[in-house]
Short mmCIF file of C-alpha atoms (C1' of nucleotides) in Angstrom, two decimals:
data_model
loop_
_atom_site.label_atom_id
_atom_site.label_comp_id
_atom_site.label_asym_id
_atom_site.label_seq_id
_atom_site.Cartn_x
_atom_site.Cartn_y
_atom_site.Cartn_z
CA UNK A 25 12.41 21.53 1.22
CA UNK A 26 10.46 24.46 -0.11
CA UNK A 27 10.56 27.57 1.96
CA UNK A 28 7.78 30.11 1.95
CA UNK A 29 8.94 33.63 2.45
CA UNK A 30 7.94 36.12 5.03
CA UNK A 31 6.23 34.00 7.63
CA UNK A 32 7.84 35.59 10.64
CA UNK A 33 7.25 38.98 12.12
CA UNK A 34 7.13 40.99 8.88
CA UNK A 35 8.33 44.20 10.46
CA UNK A 36 11.42 42.63 11.93
CA UNK A 37 12.20 40.85 8.68
CA UNK A 38 11.75 43.93 6.54
CA UNK A 39 13.86 45.98 8.92
CA UNK A 40 16.62 43.40 8.66
CA UNK A 41 16.31 43.26 4.88
CA UNK A 42 16.43 46.99 4.35
CA UNK A 43 18.74 47.47 7.29
CA UNK A 44 16.87 50.16 9.09
CA UNK A 45 19.58 51.07 11.59
CA UNK A 46 18.91 49.87 15.11
CA UNK A 47 17.28 52.98 16.50
CA UNK A 48 17.08 51.88 20.11
CA UNK A 49 19.23 53.19 22.96
CA UNK A 50 22.90 52.20 23.01
CA UNK A 51 23.31 48.52 23.77
CA UNK A 52 23.89 47.63 27.36
CA UNK A 53 24.82 43.95 27.73
CA UNK A 54 27.93 42.13 26.54
CA UNK A 55 29.31 43.06 23.15
CA UNK A 56 27.78 41.01 20.36
CA UNK A 57 30.25 38.40 19.19
CA UNK A 58 28.43 38.01 15.87
CA UNK A 59 26.78 40.18 13.27
CA UNK A 60 23.88 39.50 11.00
CA UNK A 61 26.24 39.83 8.06
CA UNK A 62 28.60 37.19 9.42
CA UNK A 63 25.67 34.84 9.96
CA UNK A 64 24.44 35.55 6.45
CA UNK A 65 27.83 34.80 4.95
CA UNK A 66 28.15 31.60 6.93
CA UNK A 67 24.66 30.54 5.98
CA UNK A 68 25.30 31.15 2.29
CA UNK A 69 28.56 29.22 2.51
CA UNK A 70 26.82 26.27 4.12
CA UNK A 71 23.97 26.36 1.60
CA UNK A 72 26.37 26.58 -1.34
CA UNK A 73 28.22 23.53 -0.06
CA UNK A 74 25.39 21.36 1.18
CA UNK A 75 22.20 22.80 -0.23
CA UNK A 76 19.23 24.05 1.69
CA UNK A 77 18.71 20.62 3.19
CA UNK A 78 22.16 20.80 4.72
CA UNK A 79 21.48 24.24 6.12
CA UNK A 80 20.81 23.68 9.79
CA UNK A 81 21.11 26.21 12.53
CA UNK A 82 23.64 23.88 14.08
CA UNK A 83 25.75 23.88 10.93
CA UNK A 84 25.71 27.66 10.59
CA UNK A 85 26.54 28.12 14.25
CA UNK A 86 29.33 25.59 14.09
CA UNK A 87 30.93 27.42 11.18
CA UNK A 88 31.05 30.50 13.40
CA UNK A 89 32.29 28.65 16.47
CA UNK A 90 28.96 29.00 18.24
CA UNK A 91 25.98 26.82 19.04
CA UNK A 92 22.75 26.87 17.11
CA UNK A 93 20.98 28.82 19.82
CA UNK A 94 23.47 31.67 19.65
CA UNK A 95 22.04 32.64 16.27
CA UNK A 96 18.59 33.24 17.67
CA UNK A 97 19.81 36.45 19.23
CA UNK A 98 20.31 37.93 15.77
CA UNK A 99 17.75 36.20 13.63
CA UNK A 100 14.20 35.36 14.74
CA UNK A 101 13.91 31.99 13.01
CA UNK A 102 15.58 29.91 10.36
CA UNK A 103 13.03 31.14 7.88
CA UNK A 104 14.05 34.75 8.30
CA UNK A 105 17.67 33.76 7.93
CA UNK A 106 16.87 32.14 4.59
CA UNK A 107 14.94 35.22 3.48
CA UNK A 108 17.96 37.37 4.24
CA UNK A 109 20.32 34.97 2.51
CA UNK A 110 18.03 34.89 -0.49
CA UNK A 111 18.03 38.62 -0.98
CA UNK A 112 21.73 38.95 -0.26
CA UNK A 113 22.58 36.40 -2.94
CA UNK A 114 20.91 38.64 -5.56
CA UNK A 115 23.32 41.49 -4.94
CA UNK A 116 25.29 43.04 -7.77
CA UNK A 117 23.52 41.36 -10.66
CA UNK A 118 23.35 43.09 -14.07
CA UNK A 119 24.84 46.50 -13.25
CA UNK A 120 24.68 47.57 -16.90
CA UNK A 121 22.71 46.18 -19.80
CA UNK A 122 23.12 46.74 -23.56
CA UNK A 123 20.91 49.26 -25.30
CA UNK A 124 19.14 46.95 -27.71
CA UNK A 125 16.20 45.58 -25.78
CA UNK A 126 16.46 42.05 -27.10
CA UNK A 127 20.12 41.77 -26.24
CA UNK A 128 19.46 43.36 -22.88
CA UNK A 129 16.69 40.94 -21.94
CA UNK A 130 18.86 38.05 -23.05
CA UNK A 131 21.80 39.31 -20.99
CA UNK A 132 19.53 39.73 -17.99
CA UNK A 133 18.21 36.20 -18.31
CA UNK A 134 21.66 34.71 -18.72
CA UNK A 135 23.04 36.61 -15.74
CA UNK A 136 20.19 35.49 -13.51
CA UNK A 137 20.56 31.95 -14.80
CA UNK A 138 24.22 31.95 -13.86
CA UNK A 139 23.50 33.36 -10.43
CA UNK A 140 21.00 30.58 -9.80
CA UNK A 141 23.60 28.02 -10.79
CA UNK A 142 26.12 29.55 -8.42
CA UNK A 143 23.60 29.38 -5.55
CA UNK A 144 21.24 26.57 -6.48
CA UNK A 145 19.44 26.75 -3.16
CA UNK A 146 17.93 30.05 -4.35
CA UNK A 147 15.64 27.91 -6.49
CA UNK A 148 14.18 26.27 -3.42
CA UNK A 149 12.94 29.53 -1.97
CA UNK A 150 9.39 30.26 -2.99
CA UNK A 151 8.78 33.04 -5.48
CA UNK A 152 5.28 33.74 -4.21
CA UNK A 153 4.76 36.30 -1.47
CA UNK A 154 8.07 37.80 -2.49
CA UNK A 155 10.72 38.58 0.06
CA UNK A 156 10.90 42.04 -1.43
CA UNK A 157 14.42 42.77 -0.37
CA UNK A 158 16.46 45.51 -1.99
CA UNK A 159 18.63 43.27 -4.11
CA UNK A 160 15.98 41.11 -5.67
CA UNK A 161 13.91 44.21 -6.22
CA UNK A 162 16.83 45.68 -8.15
CA UNK A 163 16.98 42.63 -10.39
CA UNK A 164 13.32 43.06 -11.27
CA UNK A 165 13.72 46.80 -11.79
CA UNK A 166 16.58 46.27 -14.25
CA UNK A 167 14.43 43.96 -16.32
CA UNK A 168 11.51 46.34 -16.35
CA UNK A 169 13.78 49.12 -17.57
CA UNK A 170 14.62 47.28 -20.78
CA UNK A 171 11.43 45.36 -21.49
CA UNK A 172 9.31 46.56 -24.42
CA UNK A 173 5.96 47.92 -23.40
CA UNK A 174 3.95 44.82 -24.34
CA UNK A 175 2.50 42.10 -22.16
CA UNK A 176 4.85 43.05 -19.36
CA UNK A 177 3.22 41.00 -16.64
CA UNK A 178 3.15 37.84 -18.77
CA UNK A 179 6.67 38.38 -20.07
CA UNK A 180 8.15 38.85 -16.62
CA UNK A 181 6.41 35.75 -15.39
CA UNK A 182 7.45 33.68 -18.41
CA UNK A 183 11.04 34.85 -18.19
CA UNK A 184 11.33 33.95 -14.53
CA UNK A 185 9.74 30.58 -15.18
CA UNK A 186 12.12 29.86 -18.01
CA UNK A 187 15.25 30.94 -16.17
CA UNK A 188 14.32 29.24 -12.95
CA UNK A 189 13.04 26.10 -14.65
CA UNK A 190 16.16 25.63 -16.71
CA UNK A 191 18.48 26.43 -13.84
CA UNK A 192 16.56 24.05 -11.65
CA UNK A 193 16.97 21.23 -14.13
CA UNK A 194 20.69 21.80 -14.46
CA UNK A 195 21.22 22.25 -10.74
CA UNK A 196 19.23 19.17 -9.85
CA UNK A 197 21.14 17.23 -12.42
CA UNK A 198 24.43 18.32 -10.95
CA UNK A 199 23.14 17.58 -7.49
CA UNK A 200 22.07 14.11 -8.53
CA UNK A 201 25.43 13.44 -10.13
CA UNK A 202 27.32 14.71 -7.10
CA UNK A 203 25.02 13.03 -4.61
CA UNK A 204 24.98 9.60 -6.21
CA UNK A 205 28.47 9.52 -7.64
CA UNK A 206 27.19 8.32 -11.00
CA UNK A 207 27.66 10.48 -14.05
CA UNK A 208 24.83 11.23 -16.44
CA UNK A 209 26.17 8.80 -18.99
CA UNK A 210 26.57 6.01 -16.48
CA UNK A 211 23.13 6.60 -15.07
CA UNK A 212 21.53 6.73 -18.48
CA UNK A 213 23.12 3.61 -19.90
CA UNK A 214 22.36 1.63 -16.75
CA UNK A 215 18.80 2.86 -16.81
CA UNK A 216 18.44 2.02 -20.49
CA UNK A 217 19.65 -1.51 -19.98
CA UNK A 218 17.19 -2.04 -17.16
CA UNK A 219 14.35 -0.58 -19.17
CA UNK A 220 15.16 -2.86 -22.08
CA UNK A 221 14.81 -5.84 -19.80
CA UNK A 222 11.77 -4.73 -17.87
CA UNK A 223 9.82 -2.94 -20.61
CA UNK A 224 10.92 -4.55 -23.85
CA UNK A 225 8.08 -2.95 -25.83
CA UNK A 226 9.06 0.57 -24.77
CA UNK A 227 10.01 1.73 -28.27
CA UNK A 228 6.67 0.54 -29.61
CA UNK A 229 4.63 2.21 -26.91
CA UNK A 230 6.59 5.47 -26.88
CA UNK A 231 8.15 5.81 -30.31
CA UNK A 232 8.79 9.54 -30.12
CA UNK A 233 10.11 9.55 -26.59
CA UNK A 234 12.38 6.69 -27.57
CA UNK A 235 13.74 8.85 -30.37
CA UNK A 236 14.31 11.73 -28.00
CA UNK A 237 16.04 10.45 -24.88
CA UNK A 238 14.95 12.79 -22.08
CA UNK A 239 18.46 13.27 -20.81
CA UNK A 240 19.22 16.64 -19.30
CA UNK A 241 22.97 16.81 -19.61
CA UNK A 242 24.49 20.09 -18.69
CA UNK A 243 25.23 21.06 -22.26
CA UNK A 244 21.90 19.94 -23.66
CA UNK A 245 20.06 21.78 -20.91
CA UNK A 246 21.98 24.97 -21.59
CA UNK A 247 21.18 24.74 -25.29
CA UNK A 248 17.56 24.12 -24.44
CA UNK A 249 17.60 27.22 -22.28
CA UNK A 250 19.05 29.34 -25.09
CA UNK A 251 16.56 27.89 -27.54
CA UNK A 252 13.59 28.45 -25.27
CA UNK A 253 14.68 31.99 -24.58
CA UNK A 254 14.92 32.57 -28.31
CA UNK A 255 11.42 31.26 -28.83
CA UNK A 256 10.09 33.57 -26.17
CA UNK A 257 11.94 36.60 -27.50
CA UNK A 258 10.72 35.81 -31.01
CA UNK A 259 7.20 35.82 -29.72
CA UNK A 260 7.78 39.07 -27.87
CA UNK A 261 9.33 40.74 -30.90
CA UNK A 262 6.41 39.53 -32.94
CA UNK A 263 3.82 41.02 -30.59
CA UNK A 264 5.77 44.24 -30.12
CA UNK A 265 6.10 44.63 -33.88
CA UNK A 266 2.43 43.90 -34.42
CA UNK A 267 1.54 46.58 -31.92
CA UNK A 268 3.87 49.27 -33.19
CA UNK A 269 3.09 48.83 -36.85
CA UNK B 9 12.07 19.62 0.55
CA UNK B 10 13.29 18.79 -2.93
CA UNK B 11 13.32 15.15 -3.80
CA UNK B 12 15.70 13.69 -6.31
CA UNK B 13 14.29 10.76 -8.17
CA UNK B 14 15.62 7.27 -8.46
CA UNK B 15 18.14 7.08 -5.67
CA UNK B 16 17.13 3.67 -4.41
CA UNK B 17 17.71 0.33 -5.98
CA UNK B 18 16.86 1.24 -9.57
CA UNK B 19 15.73 -2.24 -10.54
CA UNK B 20 13.27 -2.54 -7.70
CA UNK B 21 11.91 0.94 -8.36
CA UNK B 22 11.51 0.38 -12.07
CA UNK B 23 9.84 -2.95 -11.45
CA UNK B 24 7.38 -1.26 -9.10
CA UNK B 25 6.78 1.54 -11.56
CA UNK B 26 6.12 -0.67 -14.50
CA UNK B 27 4.53 -3.36 -12.36
CA UNK B 28 6.49 -6.29 -13.58
CA UNK B 29 4.33 -8.96 -11.96
CA UNK B 30 5.88 -10.64 -8.97
CA UNK B 31 7.50 -13.59 -10.69
CA UNK B 32 8.67 -15.45 -7.59
CA UNK B 33 7.17 -18.63 -6.17
CA UNK B 34 3.74 -18.42 -4.53
CA UNK B 35 3.86 -16.39 -1.31
CA UNK B 36 4.25 -18.34 1.85
CA UNK B 37 3.85 -16.11 4.90
CA UNK B 38 0.75 -14.35 6.21
CA UNK B 39 -1.48 -12.65 3.68
CA UNK B 40 -0.40 -9.07 2.98
CA UNK B 41 -2.77 -6.66 4.67
CA UNK B 42 -1.73 -3.84 2.34
CA UNK B 43 -1.00 -3.30 -1.32
CA UNK B 44 1.34 -0.93 -3.03
CA UNK B 45 -1.69 0.72 -4.61
CA UNK B 46 -3.32 1.33 -1.26
CA UNK B 47 -0.12 2.85 0.08
CA UNK B 48 0.16 5.01 -3.03
CA UNK B 49 -3.39 6.26 -2.64
CA UNK B 50 -2.86 7.01 1.03
CA UNK B 51 0.39 8.78 0.29
CA UNK B 52 -1.19 10.92 -2.39
CA UNK B 53 -4.05 11.78 -0.07
CA UNK B 54 -1.66 12.85 2.66
CA UNK B 55 0.47 14.87 0.25
CA UNK B 56 -2.58 16.57 -1.25
CA UNK B 57 -3.71 17.59 2.21
CA UNK B 58 -0.43 18.49 3.88
CA UNK B 59 2.12 18.82 1.13
CA UNK B 60 5.31 16.87 0.76
CA UNK B 61 6.56 18.25 4.06
CA UNK B 62 3.59 16.69 5.80
CA UNK B 63 4.18 13.37 4.10
CA UNK B 64 5.77 11.19 6.74
CA UNK B 65 5.86 7.43 6.80
CA UNK B 66 4.09 7.65 10.12
CA UNK B 67 1.28 9.72 8.60
CA UNK B 68 0.80 7.38 5.65
CA UNK B 69 0.82 4.34 7.91
CA UNK B 70 -1.64 5.92 10.29
CA UNK B 71 -4.08 6.59 7.46
CA UNK B 72 -4.01 2.87 6.74
CA UNK B 73 -4.27 1.82 10.36
CA UNK B 74 -0.68 0.63 10.43
CA UNK B 75 2.63 1.81 11.79
CA UNK B 76 5.29 3.52 9.72
CA UNK B 77 7.43 0.43 9.63
CA UNK B 78 4.68 -1.69 8.11
CA UNK B 79 5.14 0.22 4.85
CA UNK B 80 8.73 -0.87 4.48
CA UNK B 81 7.56 -4.33 3.51
CA UNK B 82 6.08 -2.92 0.32
CA UNK B 83 8.26 0.08 -0.45
CA UNK B 84 12.04 0.22 0.01
CA UNK B 85 12.30 3.82 1.22
CA UNK B 86 10.29 6.99 1.38
CA UNK B 87 12.01 8.17 -1.77
CA UNK B 88 10.71 5.25 -3.83
CA UNK B 89 7.25 5.85 -2.45
CA UNK B 90 7.40 9.43 -3.68
CA UNK B 91 8.63 8.28 -7.09
CA UNK B 92 5.67 5.94 -7.37
CA UNK B 93 3.24 8.60 -6.19
CA UNK B 94 4.73 11.02 -8.70
CA UNK B 95 4.19 8.77 -11.66
CA UNK B 96 0.76 7.64 -10.50
CA UNK B 97 -0.42 11.24 -10.23
CA UNK B 98 0.28 11.73 -13.95
CA UNK B 99 -2.20 9.04 -14.98
CA UNK B 100 -4.98 9.77 -17.42
CA UNK B 101 -3.81 13.18 -18.59
CA UNK B 102 -4.70 14.40 -22.10
CA UNK B 103 -6.32 11.29 -23.59
CA UNK B 104 -7.21 13.15 -26.80
CA UNK B 105 -5.87 16.40 -28.22
CA UNK B 106 -7.28 18.62 -30.99
CA UNK B 107 -5.89 18.34 -34.51
CA UNK B 108 -4.51 21.85 -34.87
CA UNK B 109 -1.04 21.72 -33.38
CA UNK B 110 -1.23 25.09 -31.68
CA UNK B 111 -4.50 24.28 -29.98
CA UNK B 112 -3.19 20.86 -29.09
CA UNK B 113 -0.04 22.17 -27.45
CA UNK B 114 -2.07 24.73 -25.56
CA UNK B 115 -4.52 22.08 -24.36
CA UNK B 116 -1.63 19.88 -23.27
CA UNK B 117 -0.05 22.72 -21.29
CA UNK B 118 -3.31 23.69 -19.64
CA UNK B 119 -4.09 20.11 -18.67
CA UNK B 120 -0.67 19.61 -17.13
CA UNK B 121 -0.95 22.96 -15.37
CA UNK B 122 -4.23 21.89 -13.83
CA UNK B 123 -2.83 18.57 -12.77
CA UNK B 124 0.03 20.32 -11.00
CA UNK B 125 -2.44 22.53 -9.19
CA UNK B 126 -4.44 19.52 -8.08
CA UNK B 127 -1.29 17.88 -6.71
CA UNK B 128 1.08 20.74 -5.91
CA UNK B 129 3.61 18.44 -4.30
CA UNK B 130 4.42 17.15 -7.80
CA UNK B 131 6.33 20.37 -8.27
CA UNK B 132 8.67 19.50 -5.44
CA UNK B 133 9.86 16.33 -7.13
CA UNK B 134 12.94 16.95 -9.22
CA UNK B 135 12.60 16.84 -12.98
CA UNK B 136 16.21 15.81 -13.51
CA UNK B 137 17.08 12.13 -13.67
CA UNK B 138 13.46 11.49 -14.55
CA UNK B 139 11.46 8.86 -12.77
CA UNK B 140 10.57 7.44 -16.17
CA UNK B 141 7.37 5.82 -15.11
CA UNK B 142 4.71 4.86 -17.63
CA UNK B 143 2.31 7.69 -16.86
CA UNK B 144 4.72 10.59 -17.02
CA UNK B 145 6.24 9.03 -20.12
CA UNK B 146 2.79 9.07 -21.70
CA UNK B 147 2.42 12.76 -20.94
CA UNK B 148 5.67 13.48 -22.77
CA UNK B 149 4.74 11.21 -25.67
CA UNK B 150 1.42 13.00 -26.19
CA UNK B 151 3.22 16.32 -26.43
CA UNK B 152 5.77 15.00 -28.91
CA UNK B 153 2.96 13.67 -31.09
CA UNK B 154 1.54 17.14 -31.68
CA UNK B 155 4.63 19.33 -31.60
CA UNK B 156 5.80 20.80 -34.90
CA UNK B 157 9.12 19.48 -36.06
CA UNK B 158 11.17 22.51 -34.98
CA UNK B 159 13.45 23.05 -31.98
CA UNK B 160 11.79 20.13 -30.24
CA UNK B 161 14.27 19.79 -27.41
CA UNK B 162 14.14 23.51 -26.57
CA UNK B 163 10.38 23.67 -26.92
CA UNK B 164 9.77 20.75 -24.62
CA UNK B 165 12.08 22.22 -22.04
CA UNK B 166 10.57 25.69 -22.28
CA UNK B 167 7.03 24.35 -22.06
CA UNK B 168 7.77 22.34 -18.95
CA UNK B 169 9.51 25.33 -17.39
CA UNK B 170 6.57 27.58 -18.15
CA UNK B 171 3.92 25.18 -16.90
CA UNK B 172 5.82 24.18 -13.82
CA UNK B 173 6.95 27.72 -13.03
CA UNK B 174 3.50 29.18 -13.26
CA UNK B 175 1.89 26.34 -11.36
CA UNK B 176 4.54 26.66 -8.70
CA UNK B 177 3.83 30.33 -8.22
CA UNK B 178 0.11 29.77 -7.93
CA UNK B 179 0.48 26.75 -5.68
CA UNK B 180 2.93 28.47 -3.39
CA UNK B 181 0.66 31.45 -3.23
CA UNK B 182 -2.26 29.29 -2.21
CA UNK B 183 -0.08 27.50 0.27
CA UNK B 184 1.06 30.76 1.78
CA UNK B 185 -2.50 32.01 2.04
CA UNK B 186 -3.70 28.78 3.60
CA UNK B 187 -0.71 28.44 5.87
CA UNK B 188 -0.71 31.96 7.23
CA UNK B 189 -4.43 32.63 7.23
CA UNK B 190 -3.91 36.00 5.55
CA UNK B 191 -5.35 36.61 2.11
CA UNK B 192 -3.30 38.09 -0.70
CA UNK B 193 -4.97 41.45 -0.30
CA UNK B 194 -4.43 41.58 3.43
CA UNK B 195 -0.83 40.53 3.07
CA UNK B 196 -0.17 43.01 0.34
CA UNK B 197 -1.70 46.05 2.03
CA UNK B 198 0.04 45.25 5.30
CA UNK B 199 3.32 44.83 3.48
CA UNK B 200 2.81 48.08 1.58
CA UNK B 201 2.17 50.02 4.76
CA UNK B 202 5.29 48.65 6.36
CA UNK B 203 7.36 49.37 3.27
CA UNK B 204 6.10 52.92 3.19
CA UNK B 205 7.34 53.43 6.72
CA UNK B 206 10.63 51.60 6.42
CA UNK B 207 11.61 52.51 2.86
CA UNK B 208 9.92 55.84 2.14
CA UNK B 209 11.96 56.41 -1.01
CA UNK B 210 10.90 53.10 -2.58
CA UNK B 211 9.00 54.66 -5.46
CA UNK B 212 12.00 56.83 -6.32
CA UNK B 213 14.47 53.97 -6.24
CA UNK B 214 12.25 51.46 -8.04
CA UNK B 215 9.83 53.48 -10.17
CA UNK B 216 8.89 50.67 -12.54
CA UNK B 217 8.49 48.03 -9.87
CA UNK B 218 6.38 50.48 -7.91
CA UNK B 219 4.12 50.83 -10.93
CA UNK B 220 3.87 47.07 -11.27
CA UNK B 221 3.17 45.56 -7.87
CA UNK B 222 4.64 42.05 -8.01
CA UNK B 223 1.50 40.47 -6.67
CA UNK B 224 0.80 36.95 -7.82
CA UNK B 225 -2.88 36.62 -7.22
CA UNK B 226 -4.46 33.52 -8.56
CA UNK B 227 -6.18 35.29 -11.41
CA UNK B 228 -3.20 37.43 -12.36
CA UNK B 229 -0.93 34.41 -12.33
CA UNK B 230 -3.30 32.45 -14.57
CA UNK B 231 -3.43 35.32 -17.02
CA UNK B 232 0.33 35.57 -16.94
CA UNK B 233 0.51 31.86 -17.71
CA UNK B 234 -1.82 32.21 -20.68
CA UNK B 235 0.11 35.24 -21.90
CA UNK B 236 3.48 33.56 -21.55
CA UNK B 237 2.21 30.49 -23.33
CA UNK B 238 0.98 32.71 -26.13
CA UNK B 239 4.36 34.37 -26.43
CA UNK B 240 6.06 31.01 -26.66
CA UNK B 241 3.62 29.63 -29.21
CA UNK B 242 3.97 32.80 -31.27
CA UNK B 243 7.69 32.26 -31.32
CA UNK B 244 7.24 28.62 -32.26
CA UNK B 245 4.81 29.44 -35.04
CA UNK B 246 7.24 32.05 -36.25
CA UNK B 247 10.15 29.62 -36.43
CA UNK B 248 8.05 26.84 -37.92
CA UNK B 249 6.73 29.21 -40.59
CA UNK B 250 10.19 30.52 -41.34
CA UNK B 251 11.40 26.98 -41.84
CA UNK B 252 8.51 25.77 -43.97
CA UNK B 253 8.27 28.81 -46.18
"C1'" DA C 28 27.86 49.31 44.19
"C1'" DA C 29 23.67 47.83 42.34
"C1'" DC C 30 20.77 47.00 38.61
"C1'" DA C 31 18.74 46.35 33.98
"C1'" DA C 32 19.59 44.59 29.67
"C1'" DT C 33 21.75 41.56 26.67
"C1'" DA C 34 24.58 37.33 24.75
"C1'" DG C 35 25.08 32.82 24.49
"C1'" DC C 36 24.99 28.55 26.91
"C1'" DT C 37 22.59 23.91 28.41
"C1'" DT C 38 18.65 21.25 28.53
"C1'" DA C 39 14.37 19.39 26.88
"C1'" DT C 40 10.37 18.46 23.72
"C1'" DG C 41 8.48 16.43 19.92
"C1'" DC C 42 9.08 15.58 15.26
"C1'" DC C 43 11.58 12.81 11.38
"C1'" DG C 44 13.60 8.25 8.54
"C1'" DT C 45 14.83 3.92 9.27
"C1'" DA C 46 18.04 0.03 11.32
"C1'" DA C 47 17.58 -4.08 14.22
"C1'" DG C 48 15.38 -7.65 15.88
"C1'" DG C 49 11.37 -10.22 17.71
"C1'" DA C 50 6.54 -12.23 17.55
"C1'" DG C 51 2.95 -14.06 15.10
"C1'" DT C 52 1.00 -16.22 10.64
"C1'" DT C 53 0.88 -19.03 6.73
"C1'" DG C 54 1.76 -22.63 2.95
"C1'" DG C 55 4.39 -26.44 1.54
"C1'" DA C 56 7.46 -30.36 2.49
"C1'" DA C 57 8.40 -34.33 5.30
"C1'" DT D 9 0.00 -34.23 10.96
"C1'" DT D 10 4.25 -31.84 12.06
"C1'" DC D 11 7.54 -28.62 11.40
"C1'" DC D 12 10.01 -25.10 9.29
"C1'" DA D 13 11.00 -21.46 5.99
"C1'" DA D 14 9.10 -17.40 4.40
"C1'" DC D 15 6.65 -13.68 5.30
"C1'" DT D 16 4.12 -9.58 7.73
"C1'" DC D 17 4.12 -6.29 11.08
"C1'" DC D 18 5.36 -4.73 15.50
"C1'" DT D 19 8.36 -2.43 19.26
"C1'" DT D 20 12.44 -0.25 20.34
"C1'" DA D 21 16.24 2.67 19.49
"C1'" DC D 22 19.40 6.09 17.25
"C1'" DG D 23 20.83 10.29 15.62
"C1'" DG D 24 19.13 14.21 13.36
"C1'" DC D 25 16.17 18.57 13.21
"C1'" DA D 26 13.99 23.56 15.04
"C1'" DT D 27 13.35 25.90 18.84
"C1'" DA D 28 11.14 26.86 23.71
"C1'" DA D 29 12.69 27.70 28.47
"C1'" DG D 30 15.62 29.09 31.63
"C1'" DC D 31 20.31 29.93 33.34
"C1'" DT D 32 24.81 32.48 33.72
"C1'" DA D 33 28.02 35.81 32.59
"C1'" DT D 34 28.94 40.31 30.79
"C1'" DT D 35 28.24 45.01 30.10
"C1'" DG D 36 26.71 50.13 30.44
"C1'" DT D 37 23.91 53.12 33.28
"C1'" DT D 38 22.46 54.95 37.59
#
DNA sequence: AACAATAGCTTATGCCGTAAGGAGTTGGAA
DNA sequence: TTCCAACTCCTTACGGCATAAGCTATTGTT
């Protein structure tokens, strides 16, 4: 499932995101048994455990001892709930970054990468038409504070692509391992055996791929992330240096 | 929806992917009214029009004048159908690449980027536990043929992240525009007005973000892709040069 | 005491993937 | 020629989903 942000009533969503205090007259009916925060926490817990596909209004309600429909008093639709969860899960990232810009950018990328791995469902929420909540905005602001003054737009975009792409690969890998019960090694050896039988001329047709098994083990993927980040930062340093001298 | 590849019977899937000819005895029952290829084409057409969320077995069957259940004779599950569609949609990419490695890598990335934009649902199929069909394998092999002999693993990973990340942003943006009926400009100005009302101190709290509106218009996103690719290739050239001299 | 507003329930609608099983069609064996 | 095994494709059914509609019970205000 891919979720596009901000489809509901934008005013209501933004008010919830930025927590404009309810300005209406004092509430009249029965006391609310829930809060938006409690629903958020429950939703994040469910999504952490079962992914965004396992996040149903029923499941969130059940975790709070309520029915699915009870949530609709607090949150307009499931989409808005995910928007709120998304922003909330970005809270408290990178409070302080080192002074050296290259180290700082690297630290930023690693921290975001780790956050994505802690809440893999974040990667299923679209990055276009941004939610623009306070916490994700802070993450972006921190990066902009340390980025050298060159190709900012392209660098931001490339960094997000790299971090999200790598995290996605690792998260999906973990999900596949957990969901199927077969480890990477098991899967790969079984797959290799089958391929040998079915496509015996594989090594002839794809000599370089055959020499580079496209396995995305956790460790290999992390190294690839570090290496890719290094490449990008090299390029950035190069361009910044060229510009300044 | 995110789809993990290769969950079904791996042998059957691989046989379908690589089209090991049906080796059994001559068919006995009524003549098949469908073919796997026809189902694939119909599935791709549906996914192109309505995305992977709109891809239901009922919809694919309907396009072929059949019921949903008729498809299950040819394809074990929906998942396998998506795997087959995924590989098929990679066919015929980058038949020839220029001699200069930097130009070649750039051409490869641009071609893949365009392919993703033509079939945005490709981006919703997981890249972990690869489908390993012949067409996607060819795409990887072409890249490996032209890549300089440095940090191959990291470069491949970073390139895929960049291409997929950028394409995802653009595709999601288009999807949001098409789905909501509001253009980027409309959306952005409306959102700005609301933010001004709800968060009047935004520019004070996020001065750099405020100076860099995180809009992902088609054109801006394409430029960001080109710029990010340049950064990465600069870094690669840098490392390759350092190694060779 | 009466009322307006609100919370949270039950019910219902129309989607989805696909399991189960039945009806009709075909080629080969007897 | 007859008959059956193999095969295609259908109908039906199940349990899941988001959420619309409408009901009841609770609360603060008048």
